[in-house]
Structure formats: C-alpha cells, structure tokens
mmCIF file of C-alpha atoms in Angstrom:
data_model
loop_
_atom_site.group_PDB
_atom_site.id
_atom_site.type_symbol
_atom_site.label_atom_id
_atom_site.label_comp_id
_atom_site.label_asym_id
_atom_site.label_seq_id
_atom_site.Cartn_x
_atom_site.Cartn_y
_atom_site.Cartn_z
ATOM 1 C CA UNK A 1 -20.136 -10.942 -12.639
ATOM 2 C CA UNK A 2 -19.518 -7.088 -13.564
ATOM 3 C CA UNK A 3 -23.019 -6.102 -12.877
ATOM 4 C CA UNK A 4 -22.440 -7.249 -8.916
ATOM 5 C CA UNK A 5 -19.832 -4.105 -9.316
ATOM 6 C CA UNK A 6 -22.228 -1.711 -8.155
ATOM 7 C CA UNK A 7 -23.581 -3.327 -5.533
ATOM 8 C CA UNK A 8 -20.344 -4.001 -4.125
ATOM 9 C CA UNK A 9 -19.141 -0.625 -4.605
ATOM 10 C CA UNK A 10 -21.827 0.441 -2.471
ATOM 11 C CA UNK A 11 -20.968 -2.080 0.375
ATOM 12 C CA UNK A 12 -17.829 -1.236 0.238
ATOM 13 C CA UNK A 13 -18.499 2.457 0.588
ATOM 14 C CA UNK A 14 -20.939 1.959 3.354
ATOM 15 C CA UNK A 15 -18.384 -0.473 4.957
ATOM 16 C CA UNK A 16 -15.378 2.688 4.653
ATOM 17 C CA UNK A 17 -17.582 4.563 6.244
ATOM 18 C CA UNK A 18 -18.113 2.862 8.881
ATOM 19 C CA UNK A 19 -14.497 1.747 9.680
ATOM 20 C CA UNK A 20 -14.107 5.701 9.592
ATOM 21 C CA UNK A 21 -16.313 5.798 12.695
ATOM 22 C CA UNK A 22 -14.461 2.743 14.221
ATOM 23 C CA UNK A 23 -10.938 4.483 13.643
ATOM 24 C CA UNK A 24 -12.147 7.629 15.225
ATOM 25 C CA UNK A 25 -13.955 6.346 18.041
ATOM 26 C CA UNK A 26 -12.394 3.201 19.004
ATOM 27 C CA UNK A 27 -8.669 2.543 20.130
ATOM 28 C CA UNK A 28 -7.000 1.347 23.775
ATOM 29 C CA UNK A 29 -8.414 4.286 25.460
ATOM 30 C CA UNK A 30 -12.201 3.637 25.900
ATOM 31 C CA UNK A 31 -14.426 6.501 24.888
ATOM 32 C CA UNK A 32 -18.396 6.838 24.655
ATOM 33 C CA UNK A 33 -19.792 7.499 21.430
ATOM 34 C CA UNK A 34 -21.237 10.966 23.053
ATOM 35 C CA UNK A 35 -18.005 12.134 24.046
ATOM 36 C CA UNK A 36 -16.272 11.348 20.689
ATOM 37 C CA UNK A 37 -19.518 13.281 19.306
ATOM 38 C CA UNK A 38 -18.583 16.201 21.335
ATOM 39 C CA UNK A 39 -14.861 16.154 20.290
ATOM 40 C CA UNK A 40 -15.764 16.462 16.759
ATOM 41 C CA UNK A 41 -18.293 18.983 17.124
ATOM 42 C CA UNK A 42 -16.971 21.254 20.055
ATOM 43 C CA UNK A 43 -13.597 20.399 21.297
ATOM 44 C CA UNK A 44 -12.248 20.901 24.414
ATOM 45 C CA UNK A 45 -8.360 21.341 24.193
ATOM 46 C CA UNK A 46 -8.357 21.099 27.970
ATOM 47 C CA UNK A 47 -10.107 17.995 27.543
ATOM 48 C CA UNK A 48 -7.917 14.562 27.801
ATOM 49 C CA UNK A 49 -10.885 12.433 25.865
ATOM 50 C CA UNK A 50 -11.465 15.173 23.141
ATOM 51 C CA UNK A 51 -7.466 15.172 22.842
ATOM 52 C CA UNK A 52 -7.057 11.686 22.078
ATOM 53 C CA UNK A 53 -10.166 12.064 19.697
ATOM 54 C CA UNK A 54 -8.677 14.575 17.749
ATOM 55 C CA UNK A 55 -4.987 12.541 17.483
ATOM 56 C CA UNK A 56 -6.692 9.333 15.872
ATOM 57 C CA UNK A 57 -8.368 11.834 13.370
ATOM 58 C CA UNK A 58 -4.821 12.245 11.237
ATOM 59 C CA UNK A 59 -3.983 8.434 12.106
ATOM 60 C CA UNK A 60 -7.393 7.871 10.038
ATOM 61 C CA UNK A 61 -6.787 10.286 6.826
ATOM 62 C CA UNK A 62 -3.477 8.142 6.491
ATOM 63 C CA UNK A 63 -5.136 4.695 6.553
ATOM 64 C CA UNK A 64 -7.721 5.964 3.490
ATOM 65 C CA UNK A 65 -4.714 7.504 1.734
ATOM 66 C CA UNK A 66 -2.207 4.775 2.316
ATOM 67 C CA UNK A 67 -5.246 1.660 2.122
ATOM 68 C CA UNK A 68 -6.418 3.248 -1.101
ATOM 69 C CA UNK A 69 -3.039 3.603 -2.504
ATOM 70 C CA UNK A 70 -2.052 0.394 -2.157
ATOM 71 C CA UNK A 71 -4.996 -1.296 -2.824
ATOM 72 C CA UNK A 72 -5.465 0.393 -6.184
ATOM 73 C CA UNK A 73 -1.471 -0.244 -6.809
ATOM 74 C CA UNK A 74 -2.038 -4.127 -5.625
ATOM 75 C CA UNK A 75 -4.611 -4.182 -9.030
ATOM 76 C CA UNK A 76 -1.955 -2.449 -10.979
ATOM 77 C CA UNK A 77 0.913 -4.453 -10.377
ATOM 78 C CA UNK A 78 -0.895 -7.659 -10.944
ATOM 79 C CA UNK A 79 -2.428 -6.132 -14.148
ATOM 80 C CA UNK A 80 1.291 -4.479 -15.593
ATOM 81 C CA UNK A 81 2.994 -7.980 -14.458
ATOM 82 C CA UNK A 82 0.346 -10.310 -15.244
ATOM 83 C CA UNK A 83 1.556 -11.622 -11.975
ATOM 84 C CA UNK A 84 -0.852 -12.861 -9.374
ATOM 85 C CA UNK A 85 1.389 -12.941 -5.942
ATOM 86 C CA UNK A 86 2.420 -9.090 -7.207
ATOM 87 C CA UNK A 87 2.842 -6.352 -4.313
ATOM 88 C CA UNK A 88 4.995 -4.126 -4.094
ATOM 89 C CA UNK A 89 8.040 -5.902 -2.961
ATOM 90 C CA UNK A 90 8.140 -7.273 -6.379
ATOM 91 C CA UNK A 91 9.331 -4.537 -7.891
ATOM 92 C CA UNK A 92 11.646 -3.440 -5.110
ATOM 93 C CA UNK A 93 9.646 -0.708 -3.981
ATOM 94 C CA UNK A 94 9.986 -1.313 -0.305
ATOM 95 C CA UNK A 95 13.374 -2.486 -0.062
ATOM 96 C CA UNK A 96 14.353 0.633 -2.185
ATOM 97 C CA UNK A 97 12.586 2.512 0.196
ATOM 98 C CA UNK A 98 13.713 1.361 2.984
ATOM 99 C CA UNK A 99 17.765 1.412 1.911
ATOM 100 C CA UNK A 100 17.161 5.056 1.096
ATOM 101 C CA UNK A 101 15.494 5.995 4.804
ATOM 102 C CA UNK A 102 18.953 3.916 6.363
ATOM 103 C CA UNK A 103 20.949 6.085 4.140
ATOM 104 C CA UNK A 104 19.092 9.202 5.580
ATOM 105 C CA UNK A 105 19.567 8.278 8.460
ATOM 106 C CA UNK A 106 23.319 6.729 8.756
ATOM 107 C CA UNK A 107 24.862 9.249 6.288
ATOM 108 C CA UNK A 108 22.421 12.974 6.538
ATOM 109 C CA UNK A 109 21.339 12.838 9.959
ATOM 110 C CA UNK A 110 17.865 12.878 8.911
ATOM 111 C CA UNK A 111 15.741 12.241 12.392
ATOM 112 C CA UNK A 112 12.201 14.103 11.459
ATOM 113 C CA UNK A 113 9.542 11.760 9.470
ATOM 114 C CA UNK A 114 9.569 14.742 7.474
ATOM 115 C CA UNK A 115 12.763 13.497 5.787
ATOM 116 C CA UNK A 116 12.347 9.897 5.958
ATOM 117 C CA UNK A 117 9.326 10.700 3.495
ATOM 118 C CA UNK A 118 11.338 12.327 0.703
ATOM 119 C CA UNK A 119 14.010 9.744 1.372
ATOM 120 C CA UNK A 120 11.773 6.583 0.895
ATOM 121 C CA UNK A 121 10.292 7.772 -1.727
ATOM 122 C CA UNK A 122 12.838 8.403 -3.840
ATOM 123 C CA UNK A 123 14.364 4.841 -2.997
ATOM 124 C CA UNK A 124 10.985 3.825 -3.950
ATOM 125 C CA UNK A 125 11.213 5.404 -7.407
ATOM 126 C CA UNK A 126 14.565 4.026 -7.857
ATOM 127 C CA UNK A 127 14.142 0.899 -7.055
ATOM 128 C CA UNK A 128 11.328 0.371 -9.200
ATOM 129 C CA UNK A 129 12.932 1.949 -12.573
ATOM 130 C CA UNK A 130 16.145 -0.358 -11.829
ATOM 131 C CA UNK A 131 14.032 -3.315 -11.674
ATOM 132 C CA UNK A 132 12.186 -2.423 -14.991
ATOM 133 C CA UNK A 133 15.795 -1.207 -16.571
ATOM 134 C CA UNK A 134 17.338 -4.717 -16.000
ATOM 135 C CA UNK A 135 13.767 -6.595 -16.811
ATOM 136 C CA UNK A 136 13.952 -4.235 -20.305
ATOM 137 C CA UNK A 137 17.570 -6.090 -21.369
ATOM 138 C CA UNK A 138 17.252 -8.113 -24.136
ATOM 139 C CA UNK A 139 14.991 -8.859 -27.631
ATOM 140 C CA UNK A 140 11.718 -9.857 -25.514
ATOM 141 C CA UNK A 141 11.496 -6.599 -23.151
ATOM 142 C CA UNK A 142 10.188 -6.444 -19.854
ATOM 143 C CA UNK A 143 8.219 -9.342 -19.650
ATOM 144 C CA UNK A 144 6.330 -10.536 -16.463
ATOM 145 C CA UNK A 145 8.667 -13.308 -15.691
ATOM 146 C CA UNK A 146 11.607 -11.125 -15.749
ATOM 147 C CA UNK A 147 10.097 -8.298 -13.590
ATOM 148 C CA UNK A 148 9.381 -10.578 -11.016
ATOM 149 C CA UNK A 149 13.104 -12.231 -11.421
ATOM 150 C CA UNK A 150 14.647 -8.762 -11.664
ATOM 151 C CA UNK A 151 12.394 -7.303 -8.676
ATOM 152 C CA UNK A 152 13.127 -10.516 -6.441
ATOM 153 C CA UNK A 153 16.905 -10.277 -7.365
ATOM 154 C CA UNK A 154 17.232 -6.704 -6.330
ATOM 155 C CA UNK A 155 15.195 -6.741 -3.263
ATOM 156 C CA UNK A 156 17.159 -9.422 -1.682
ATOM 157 C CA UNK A 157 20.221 -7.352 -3.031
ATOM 158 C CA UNK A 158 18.904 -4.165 -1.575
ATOM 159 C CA UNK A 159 17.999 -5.744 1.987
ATOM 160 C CA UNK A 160 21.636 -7.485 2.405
ATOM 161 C CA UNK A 161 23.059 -3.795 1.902
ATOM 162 C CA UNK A 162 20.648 -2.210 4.243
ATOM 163 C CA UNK A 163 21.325 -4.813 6.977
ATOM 164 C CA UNK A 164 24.935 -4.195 6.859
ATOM 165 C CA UNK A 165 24.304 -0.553 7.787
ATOM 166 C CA UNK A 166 21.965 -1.160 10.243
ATOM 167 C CA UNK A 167 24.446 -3.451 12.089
ATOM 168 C CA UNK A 168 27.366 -0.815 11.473
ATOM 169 C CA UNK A 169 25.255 2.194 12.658
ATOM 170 C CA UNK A 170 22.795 2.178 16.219
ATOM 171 C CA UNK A 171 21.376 5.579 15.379
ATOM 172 C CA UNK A 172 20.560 4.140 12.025
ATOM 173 C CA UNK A 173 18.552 1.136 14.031
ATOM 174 C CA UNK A 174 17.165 2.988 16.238
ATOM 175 C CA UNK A 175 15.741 5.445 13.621
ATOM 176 C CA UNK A 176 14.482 3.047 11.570
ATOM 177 C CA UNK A 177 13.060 0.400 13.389
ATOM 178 C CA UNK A 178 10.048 2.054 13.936
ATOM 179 C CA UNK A 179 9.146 3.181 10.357
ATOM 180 C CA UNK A 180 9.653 -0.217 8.723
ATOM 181 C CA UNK A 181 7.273 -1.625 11.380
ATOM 182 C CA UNK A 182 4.301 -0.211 9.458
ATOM 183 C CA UNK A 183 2.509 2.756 11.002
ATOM 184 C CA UNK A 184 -0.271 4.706 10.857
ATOM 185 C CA UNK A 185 0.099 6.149 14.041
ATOM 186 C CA UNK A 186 2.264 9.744 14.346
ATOM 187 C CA UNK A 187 1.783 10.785 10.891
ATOM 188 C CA UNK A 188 1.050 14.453 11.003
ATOM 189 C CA UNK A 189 -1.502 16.080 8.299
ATOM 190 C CA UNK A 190 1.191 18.039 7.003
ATOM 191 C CA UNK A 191 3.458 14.573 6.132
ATOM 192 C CA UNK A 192 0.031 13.570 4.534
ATOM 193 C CA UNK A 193 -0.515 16.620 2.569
ATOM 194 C CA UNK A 194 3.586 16.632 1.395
ATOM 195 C CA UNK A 195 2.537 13.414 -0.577
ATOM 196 C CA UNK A 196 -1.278 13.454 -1.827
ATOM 197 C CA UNK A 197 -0.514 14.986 -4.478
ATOM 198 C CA UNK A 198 1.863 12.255 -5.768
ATOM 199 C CA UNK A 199 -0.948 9.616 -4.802
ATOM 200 C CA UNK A 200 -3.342 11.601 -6.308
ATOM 201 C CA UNK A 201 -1.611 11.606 -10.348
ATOM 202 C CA UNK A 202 -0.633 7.815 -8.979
ATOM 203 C CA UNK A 203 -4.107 6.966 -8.709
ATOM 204 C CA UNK A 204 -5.594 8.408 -12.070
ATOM 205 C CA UNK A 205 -2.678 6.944 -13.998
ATOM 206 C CA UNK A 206 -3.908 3.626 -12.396
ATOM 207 C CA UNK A 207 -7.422 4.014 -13.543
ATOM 208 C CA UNK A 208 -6.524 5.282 -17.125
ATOM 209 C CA UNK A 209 -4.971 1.670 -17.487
ATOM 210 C CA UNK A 210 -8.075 -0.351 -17.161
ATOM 211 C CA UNK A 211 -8.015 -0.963 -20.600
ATOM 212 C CA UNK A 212 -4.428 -1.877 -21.150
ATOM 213 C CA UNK A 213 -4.798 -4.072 -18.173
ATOM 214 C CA UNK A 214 -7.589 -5.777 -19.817
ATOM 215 C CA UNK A 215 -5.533 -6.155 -23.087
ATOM 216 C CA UNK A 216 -2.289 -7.588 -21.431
ATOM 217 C CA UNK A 217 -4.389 -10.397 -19.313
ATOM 218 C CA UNK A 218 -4.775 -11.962 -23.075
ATOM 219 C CA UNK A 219 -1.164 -11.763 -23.742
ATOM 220 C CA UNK A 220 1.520 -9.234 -25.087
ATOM 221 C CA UNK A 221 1.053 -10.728 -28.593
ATOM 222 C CA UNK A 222 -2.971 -10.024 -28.553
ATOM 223 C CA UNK A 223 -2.279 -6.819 -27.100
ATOM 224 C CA UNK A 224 -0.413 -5.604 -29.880
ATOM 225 C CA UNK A 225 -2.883 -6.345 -32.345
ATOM 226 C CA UNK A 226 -5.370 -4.560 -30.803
ATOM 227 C CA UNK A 227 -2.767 -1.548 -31.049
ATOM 228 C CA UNK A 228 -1.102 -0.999 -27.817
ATOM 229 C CA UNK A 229 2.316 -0.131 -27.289
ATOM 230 C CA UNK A 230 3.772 -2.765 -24.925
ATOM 231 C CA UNK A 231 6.635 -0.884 -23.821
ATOM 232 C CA UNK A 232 5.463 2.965 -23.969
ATOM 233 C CA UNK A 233 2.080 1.274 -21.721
ATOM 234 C CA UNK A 234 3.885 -0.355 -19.167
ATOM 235 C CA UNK A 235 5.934 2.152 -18.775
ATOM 236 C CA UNK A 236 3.389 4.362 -17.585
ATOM 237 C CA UNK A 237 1.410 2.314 -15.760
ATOM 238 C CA UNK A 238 4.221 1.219 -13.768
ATOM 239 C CA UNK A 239 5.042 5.734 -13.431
ATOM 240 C CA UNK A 240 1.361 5.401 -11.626
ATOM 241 C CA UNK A 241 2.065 2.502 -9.609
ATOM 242 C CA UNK A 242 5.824 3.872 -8.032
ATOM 243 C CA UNK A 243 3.765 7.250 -7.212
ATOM 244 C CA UNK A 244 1.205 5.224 -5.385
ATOM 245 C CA UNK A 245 3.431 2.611 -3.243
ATOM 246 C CA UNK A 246 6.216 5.046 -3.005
ATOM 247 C CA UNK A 247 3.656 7.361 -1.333
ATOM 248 C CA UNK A 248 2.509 5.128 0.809
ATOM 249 C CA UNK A 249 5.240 3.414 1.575
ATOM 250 C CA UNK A 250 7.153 6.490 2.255
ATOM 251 C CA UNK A 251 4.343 7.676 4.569
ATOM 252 C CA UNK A 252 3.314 4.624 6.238
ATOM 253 C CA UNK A 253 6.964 2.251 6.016
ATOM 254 C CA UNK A 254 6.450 -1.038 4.615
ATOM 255 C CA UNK A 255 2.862 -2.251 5.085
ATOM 256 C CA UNK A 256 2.812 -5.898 3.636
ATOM 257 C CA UNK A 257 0.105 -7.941 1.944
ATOM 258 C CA UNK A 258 -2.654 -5.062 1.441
ATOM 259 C CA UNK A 259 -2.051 -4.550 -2.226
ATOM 260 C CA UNK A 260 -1.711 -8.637 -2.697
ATOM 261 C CA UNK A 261 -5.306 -9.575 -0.659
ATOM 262 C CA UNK A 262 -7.451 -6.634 -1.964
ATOM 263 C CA UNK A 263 -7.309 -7.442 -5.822
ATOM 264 C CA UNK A 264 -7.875 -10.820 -4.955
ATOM 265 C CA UNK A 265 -10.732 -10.467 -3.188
ATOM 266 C CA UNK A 266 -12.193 -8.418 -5.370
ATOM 267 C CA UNK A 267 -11.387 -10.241 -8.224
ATOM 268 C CA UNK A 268 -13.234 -13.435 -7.049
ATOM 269 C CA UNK A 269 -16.105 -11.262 -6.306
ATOM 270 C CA UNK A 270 -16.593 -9.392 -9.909
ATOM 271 C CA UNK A 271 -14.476 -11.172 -12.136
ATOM 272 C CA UNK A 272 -11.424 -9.918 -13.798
ATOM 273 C CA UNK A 273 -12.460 -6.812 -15.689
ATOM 274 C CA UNK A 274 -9.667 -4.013 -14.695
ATOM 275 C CA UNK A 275 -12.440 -1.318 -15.220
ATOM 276 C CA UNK A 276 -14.116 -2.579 -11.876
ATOM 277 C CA UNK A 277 -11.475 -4.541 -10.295
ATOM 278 C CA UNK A 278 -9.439 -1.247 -10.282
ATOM 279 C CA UNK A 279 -11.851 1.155 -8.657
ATOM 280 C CA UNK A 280 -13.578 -1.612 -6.350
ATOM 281 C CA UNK A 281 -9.670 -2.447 -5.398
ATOM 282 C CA UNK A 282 -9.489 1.980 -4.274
ATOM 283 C CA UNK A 283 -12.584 1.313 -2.196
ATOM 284 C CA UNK A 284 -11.592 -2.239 -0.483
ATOM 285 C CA UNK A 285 -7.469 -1.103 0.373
ATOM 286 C CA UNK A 286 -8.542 1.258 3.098
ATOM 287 C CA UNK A 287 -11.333 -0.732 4.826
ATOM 288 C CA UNK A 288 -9.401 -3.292 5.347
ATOM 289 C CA UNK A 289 -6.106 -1.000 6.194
ATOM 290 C CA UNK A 290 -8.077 0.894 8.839
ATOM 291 C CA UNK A 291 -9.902 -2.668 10.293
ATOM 292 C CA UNK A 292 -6.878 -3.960 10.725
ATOM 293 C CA UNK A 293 -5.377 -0.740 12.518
ATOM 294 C CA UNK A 294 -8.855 -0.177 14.825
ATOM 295 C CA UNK A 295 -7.800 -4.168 15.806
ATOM 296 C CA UNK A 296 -4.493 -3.741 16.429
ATOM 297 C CA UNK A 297 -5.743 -0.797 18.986
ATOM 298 C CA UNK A 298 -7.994 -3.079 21.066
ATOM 299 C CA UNK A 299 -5.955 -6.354 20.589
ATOM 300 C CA UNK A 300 -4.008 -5.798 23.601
ATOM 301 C CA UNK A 301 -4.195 -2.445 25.534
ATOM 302 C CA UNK A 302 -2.931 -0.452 26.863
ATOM 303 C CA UNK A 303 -0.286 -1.406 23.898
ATOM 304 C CA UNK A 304 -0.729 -1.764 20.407
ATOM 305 C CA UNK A 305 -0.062 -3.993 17.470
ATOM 306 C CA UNK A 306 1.373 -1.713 14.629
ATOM 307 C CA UNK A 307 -1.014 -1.950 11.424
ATOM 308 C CA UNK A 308 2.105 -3.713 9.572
ATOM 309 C CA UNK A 309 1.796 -6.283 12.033
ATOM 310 C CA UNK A 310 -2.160 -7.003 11.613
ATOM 311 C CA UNK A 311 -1.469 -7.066 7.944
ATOM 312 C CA UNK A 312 0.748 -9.397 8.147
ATOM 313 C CA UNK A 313 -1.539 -12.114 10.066
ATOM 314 C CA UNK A 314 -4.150 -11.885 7.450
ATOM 315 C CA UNK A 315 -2.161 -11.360 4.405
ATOM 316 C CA UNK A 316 0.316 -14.270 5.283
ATOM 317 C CA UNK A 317 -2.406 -17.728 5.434
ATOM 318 C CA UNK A 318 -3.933 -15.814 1.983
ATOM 319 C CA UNK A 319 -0.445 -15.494 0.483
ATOM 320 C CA UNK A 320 0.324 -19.290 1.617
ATOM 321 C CA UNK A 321 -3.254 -20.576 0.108
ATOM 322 C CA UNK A 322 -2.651 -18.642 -3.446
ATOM 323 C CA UNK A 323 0.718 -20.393 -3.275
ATOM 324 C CA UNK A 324 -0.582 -23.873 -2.389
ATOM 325 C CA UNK A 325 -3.611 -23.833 -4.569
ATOM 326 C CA UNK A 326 -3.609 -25.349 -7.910
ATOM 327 C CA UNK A 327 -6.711 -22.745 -9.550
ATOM 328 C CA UNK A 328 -5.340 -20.483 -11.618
ATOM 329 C CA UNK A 329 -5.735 -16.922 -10.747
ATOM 330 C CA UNK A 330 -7.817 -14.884 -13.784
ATOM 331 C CA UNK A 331 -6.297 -11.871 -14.350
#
C-alpha cells in the first residue's frame, strides 16, 4: 500500500490547494471569482469586497498552520501511545490549555489574544509533561495504557478546576468562551508568526520519529532490540508533539477530532508505515481544517458555525464507529 503514497500525496496537495481558493474566495458574503482576483492582485482599501478578501487571507494561513499541526500531531500521538482514539485531549493538552487562558484571564487581566497565546501554551506544555511524569511512576515506565489513564485522569481534573473559575469569575466567561469555541477567524498574522516557529521544530521532531514510530507499533520489547531507547524516544517525540498541539491549540482554542480522523484516514489508505502516514497526515490536517471552516461560512449566513463546531460533526460519528467497531486499528 506505500507505493499509493505518492499518488495520494499529490491529491492531497492538489486538493490543499484548492481549499486555499475556497477559503479565500468563499464565505457568507458572496463574491465573484473576478473581484476576489482583483483583491489579490490590486486592492482597493476603499473597497468593501477587496476588504473582506483580504481579512479571510490570515483566517486561511491559520487553518494550514493549525490543520497541519494537528494533523501531523494526530499521527504522533497515536504512534508515541500506540493508542488509536489518541488526540490531543489525551494527554491533557487542551484542558491544560485551556485552565491556563482562565487563569490569564481571572487572575492577570489578560484580554488581547496576544496573551491568551503564551498562556495556553504553556498550560499546554504543562499539562502534557504532568501527564507523562505520573505515566513515568513505577518499574514499567510510561506505557500506553498509563498515558491514556494518566491523560484522562488529569483532563477531567483540570476541567472541574477550570469550571469552578469560570462560574466564580464573568469576565473570565466572557473572555473565554469564545477561544475554546475553536476559531480560525480573528487571528492576526502577527499571533501566527509569534508561534510558527514552535510548530515549525514541532513538526520536524514529528517526522524524525517515523522510525521509532514504526519500531514501537511492534512493541516496547521489539523496540529495544532493535536499539531504541524507550524512554529517551518518547520523550522527544512527545517534546514535538506539545510544540505542535500547544501551538495550535494556543492559536486556534480547542479544535476537536482533526488530529484523531486524519491519521485514520490516511492510515486505511497507505497502510501503517509512519514514514508516509506522517507526512501524508501534514498534507490531509489542513484540507480538511479549512473544508470544514469554508462550510461553516456558507452553512448558515449571514452567521457562522465556528470551525470547532464543524469538526466536531464529522469527527464525532468517526470517533463513535472506531469505538463500536471490532477491527483492530494497525498502527
């Protein structure tokens, strides 16, 4: 199945390419393909069409950064965890995230998305080197069942805590409600910019670990004799895979079910070789991030459904059929 790879790689691209367009050019507003055309080419500031042109071009840069990210740290997680339902939730990423923007918020005063980032992300980081911490106690180490214990544990821990500030604090709720909701839209370029560089080491961290990723799929035992480091490996690959969700997590809020759908997909597609599964994973996260987002726009205008929402109603009957189904998952 690995020599479909390149083929797919090359729908996918054309695919990304074309959701590009449909992020740009479509949205509740209606706009003719020659007036986007002349908003990208010669823009009219004066110009109420070539305006809202130029807005969804940001919205679009953060649906490839945030899709790929998560995508790409979907394939690592399941890889690291040897967990098929993995996304980031499992290792507390987004409920560590999301504590640290109410904390922001209730206790700093943060109000810009500027500080939300910085605060989200470091929850993110936290969260995520708690879970492995507490998955680490004991002879065995950080084994897959106890991540996904320890990240379950701590998550629902983490989400009590941040409810009871929410309900203490209405500048906290009304801060926050609209990050968690999953956004692309009013991210800046310059919130972008403040975190590609951490998706950027995220991502080739994530890629370096094709082959341990490969090794671990035929257990920790068989990956020591072939002369990895359990430990020093996981550790990181799971460095790469807090850099990616906390990035995009920070930048977007929670977006659900992205990094749990994409591996899957692509997995059934190619097989389970990490070498393509984890760059076919980068391509596949943002297609179906910005889809999602360009049908959100159009769903019902003049509102819109927030991308977390979209994801949500695809990711959910996927996440109910891996749970119901009795095939086991290749990793």
């Amino acid at each position: 199945m690995r020599a479909k790879a390149p083929l797919l790689g090359a729908v996918l691209l054309t695919v990304l390419v074309a959701a590009v367009f449909l992020s740009i050019a479509v949205g509740a507003r209606p706009l003719s393909l020659s007036t986007v055309w002349e908003a990208l080419t010669a823009t009219d500031p004066e110009n109420g069409d070539h305006v809202v042109v130029q807005t969804r071009i940001p919205r679009t840069v953060v649906g490839l950064m945030v899709g790929a990210a998560l995508g790409l740290a979907g394939a690592a997680m399941q890889g690291v965890t040897r967990n098929p339902l993995a996304d980031p939730g499992i290792l507390g990423i987004n409920a560590g995230a999301a504590l640290a923007v109410v904390a922001g918020i209730s206790f700093f005063g943060i109000g810009s998305l500027t500080g939300y980032i910085w605060f989200a992300f470091a929850g993110a980081a936290l969260g995520a080197v708690v879970v492995y911490l507490v998955a680490s106690i004991g002879r065995e180490g950080a084994t897959p069942v106890k991540l996904a214990l320890a990240g379950a544990a701590l998550a629902a821990g983490l989400t009590s805590l941040m409810n009871a500030v929410l309900l203490t604090s209405r500048t906290a709720l009304d801060g926050f409600r609209f990050w968690q909701v999953g956004t692309l839209a009013a991210r800046p370029l310059e919130d972008a910019a403040q975190v590609a560089g951490f998706l950027a080491v995220g991502a080739l961290i994530a890629l370096g670990s094709a082959r341990l990723f490969n090794a671990l799929a035929l257990g920790d035992d068989a990956a020591r004799g072939l002369g990895i480091r359990i430990g020093r490996a996981r550790l990181v690959s799971g460095l790469g895979i807090v850099l990616l969700c906390g990035g995009a997590t920070a930048l977007a809020g929670p977006i659900a079910f992205v990094g749990l759908v994409v591996p899957h997909a692509v997995r059934a597609l190619t097989g389970g070789d990490y070498r393509t599964v984890l760059p076919l994973s980068l391509l596949a996260g943002p297609v179906l991030l910005l889809l999602a987002d360009v049908t959100g726009r159009v769903l019902l205008p003049p509102s819109e459904v927030q991308v977390g929402v979209m994801t949500a109603v695809i990711g959910a009957p996927v996440f109910i059929w891996l749970i119901r189904t009795r095939k086991q998952v290749t990793l």
